[in-house]
PDB file of C-alpha atoms and ligand atoms in Angstrom:
ATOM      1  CA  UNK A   1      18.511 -10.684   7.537  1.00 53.00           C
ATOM      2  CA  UNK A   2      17.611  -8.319   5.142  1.00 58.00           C
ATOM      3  CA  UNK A   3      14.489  -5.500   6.409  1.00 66.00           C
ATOM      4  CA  UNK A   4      13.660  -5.215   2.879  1.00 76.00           C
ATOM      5  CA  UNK A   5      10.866  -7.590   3.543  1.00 81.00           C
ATOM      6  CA  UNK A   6       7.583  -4.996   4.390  1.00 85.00           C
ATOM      7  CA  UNK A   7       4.320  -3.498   3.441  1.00 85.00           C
ATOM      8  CA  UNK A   8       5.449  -1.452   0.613  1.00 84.00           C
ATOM      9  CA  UNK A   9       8.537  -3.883  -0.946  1.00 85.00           C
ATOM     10  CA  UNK A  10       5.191  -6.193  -1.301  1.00 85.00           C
ATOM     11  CA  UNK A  11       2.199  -3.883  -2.060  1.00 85.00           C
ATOM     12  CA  UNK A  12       3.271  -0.701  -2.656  1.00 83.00           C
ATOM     13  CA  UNK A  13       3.286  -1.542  -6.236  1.00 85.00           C
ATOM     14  CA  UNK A  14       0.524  -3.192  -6.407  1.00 86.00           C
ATOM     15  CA  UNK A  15      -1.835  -1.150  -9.123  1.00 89.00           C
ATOM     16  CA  UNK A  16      -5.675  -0.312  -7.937  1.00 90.00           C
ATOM     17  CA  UNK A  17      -7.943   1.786 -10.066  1.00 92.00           C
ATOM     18  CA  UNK A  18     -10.862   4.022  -8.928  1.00 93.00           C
ATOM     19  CA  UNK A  19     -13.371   6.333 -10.242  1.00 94.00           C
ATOM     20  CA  UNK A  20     -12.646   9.977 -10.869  1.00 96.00           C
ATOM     21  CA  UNK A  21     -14.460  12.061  -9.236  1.00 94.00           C
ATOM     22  CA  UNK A  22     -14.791  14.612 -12.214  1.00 96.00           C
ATOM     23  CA  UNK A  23     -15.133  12.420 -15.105  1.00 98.00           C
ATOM     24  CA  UNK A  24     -15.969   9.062 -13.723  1.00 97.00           C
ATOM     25  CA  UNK A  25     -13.088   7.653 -15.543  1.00 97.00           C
ATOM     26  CA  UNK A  26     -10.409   5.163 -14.026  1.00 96.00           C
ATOM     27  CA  UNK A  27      -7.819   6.142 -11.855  1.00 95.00           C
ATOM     28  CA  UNK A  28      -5.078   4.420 -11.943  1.00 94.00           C
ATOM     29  CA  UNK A  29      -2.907   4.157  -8.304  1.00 93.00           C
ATOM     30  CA  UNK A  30      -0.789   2.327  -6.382  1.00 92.00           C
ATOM     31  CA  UNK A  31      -0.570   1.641  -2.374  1.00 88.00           C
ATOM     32  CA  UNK A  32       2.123   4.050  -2.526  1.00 88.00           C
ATOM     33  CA  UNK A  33       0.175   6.544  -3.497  1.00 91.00           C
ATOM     34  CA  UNK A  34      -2.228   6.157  -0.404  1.00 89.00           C
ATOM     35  CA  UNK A  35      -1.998   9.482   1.976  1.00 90.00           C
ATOM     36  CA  UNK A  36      -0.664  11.945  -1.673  1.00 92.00           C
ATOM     37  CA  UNK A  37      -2.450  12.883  -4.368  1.00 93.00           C
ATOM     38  CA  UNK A  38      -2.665  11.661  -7.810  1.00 94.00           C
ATOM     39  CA  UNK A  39      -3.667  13.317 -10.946  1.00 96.00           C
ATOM     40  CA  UNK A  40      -6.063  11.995 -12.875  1.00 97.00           C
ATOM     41  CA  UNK A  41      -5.033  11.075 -16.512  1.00 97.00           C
ATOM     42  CA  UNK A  42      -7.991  12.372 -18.077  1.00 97.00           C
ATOM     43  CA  UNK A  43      -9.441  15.449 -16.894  1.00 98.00           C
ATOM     44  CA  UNK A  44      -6.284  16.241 -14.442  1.00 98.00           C
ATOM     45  CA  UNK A  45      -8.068  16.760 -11.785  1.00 97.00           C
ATOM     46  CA  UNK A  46      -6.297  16.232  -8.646  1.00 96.00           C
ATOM     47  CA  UNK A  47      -7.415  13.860  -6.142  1.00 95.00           C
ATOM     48  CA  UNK A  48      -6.273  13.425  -2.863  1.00 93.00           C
ATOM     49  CA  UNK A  49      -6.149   9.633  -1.877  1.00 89.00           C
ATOM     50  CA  UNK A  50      -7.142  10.063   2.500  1.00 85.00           C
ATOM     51  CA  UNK A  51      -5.423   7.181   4.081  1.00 84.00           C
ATOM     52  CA  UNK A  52      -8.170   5.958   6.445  1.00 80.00           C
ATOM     53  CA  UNK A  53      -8.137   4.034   9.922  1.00 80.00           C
ATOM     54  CA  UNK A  54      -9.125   0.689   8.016  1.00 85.00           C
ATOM     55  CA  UNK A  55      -5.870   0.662   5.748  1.00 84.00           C
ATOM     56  CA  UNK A  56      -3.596   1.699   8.765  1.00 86.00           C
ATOM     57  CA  UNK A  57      -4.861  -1.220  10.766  1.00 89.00           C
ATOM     58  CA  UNK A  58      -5.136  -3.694   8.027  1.00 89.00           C
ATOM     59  CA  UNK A  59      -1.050  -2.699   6.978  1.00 88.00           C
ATOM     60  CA  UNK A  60      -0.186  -2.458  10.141  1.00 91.00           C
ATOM     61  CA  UNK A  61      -1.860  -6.331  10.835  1.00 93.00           C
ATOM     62  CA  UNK A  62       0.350  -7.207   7.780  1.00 91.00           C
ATOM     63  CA  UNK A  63       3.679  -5.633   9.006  1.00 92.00           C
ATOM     64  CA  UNK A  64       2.958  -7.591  12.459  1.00 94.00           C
ATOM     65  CA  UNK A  65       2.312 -10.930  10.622  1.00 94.00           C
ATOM     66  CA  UNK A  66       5.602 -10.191   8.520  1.00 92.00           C
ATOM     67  CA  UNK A  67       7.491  -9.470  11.872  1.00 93.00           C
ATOM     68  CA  UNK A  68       6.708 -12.539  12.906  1.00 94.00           C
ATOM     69  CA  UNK A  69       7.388 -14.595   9.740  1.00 92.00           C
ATOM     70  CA  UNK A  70      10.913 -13.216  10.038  1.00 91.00           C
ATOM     71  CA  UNK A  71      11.692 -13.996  14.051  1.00 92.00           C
ATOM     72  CA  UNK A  72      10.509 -17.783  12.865  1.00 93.00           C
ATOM     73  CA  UNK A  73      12.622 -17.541  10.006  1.00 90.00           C
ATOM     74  CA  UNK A  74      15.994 -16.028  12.256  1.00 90.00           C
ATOM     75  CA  UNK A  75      15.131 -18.675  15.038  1.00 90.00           C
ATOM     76  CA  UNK A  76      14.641 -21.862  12.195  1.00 84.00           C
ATOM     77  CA  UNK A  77      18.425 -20.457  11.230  1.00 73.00           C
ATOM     78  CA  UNK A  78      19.708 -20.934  14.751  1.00 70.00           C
TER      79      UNK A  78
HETATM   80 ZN1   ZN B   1     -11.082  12.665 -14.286  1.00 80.69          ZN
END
């Protein structure tokens, strides 16, 4: 069984925009990016992306849920 199957390998890429604090503009980020900081592209300010409780709890609710799609997949291979 591959452990390629988690959080990032299917979100991590996934692109989300915000507002710029500066300029107001879009932000381009990903859910990689959550917890760094990212520059934005047109004013370059830089803008540190907090990783709060809610997006712990909701990733960590996904990782479980994954977790337990794979033990049903290893035991459906017995
Ligand atoms: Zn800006």
């Amino acid at each position: 069984m591959s452990d390629d199957l988690n959080f990032n390998s299917l979100f991590g890429d996934q692109e989300l925009s915000m507002d710029c604090p500066e300029c107001g503009k879009d932000v381009p980020y990903t859910l990689n990016d959550i917890g760094k900081a990212v520059v934005c592209p047109h004013c370059k300010t830089k803008i540190n992306l907090e990783k709060d409780l809610n997006f712990d709890s909701t990733k960590n609710s996904i990782e479980k849920s994954l977790d337990d799609f794979e033990k049903t997949l290893d035991n459906f291979g017995e």
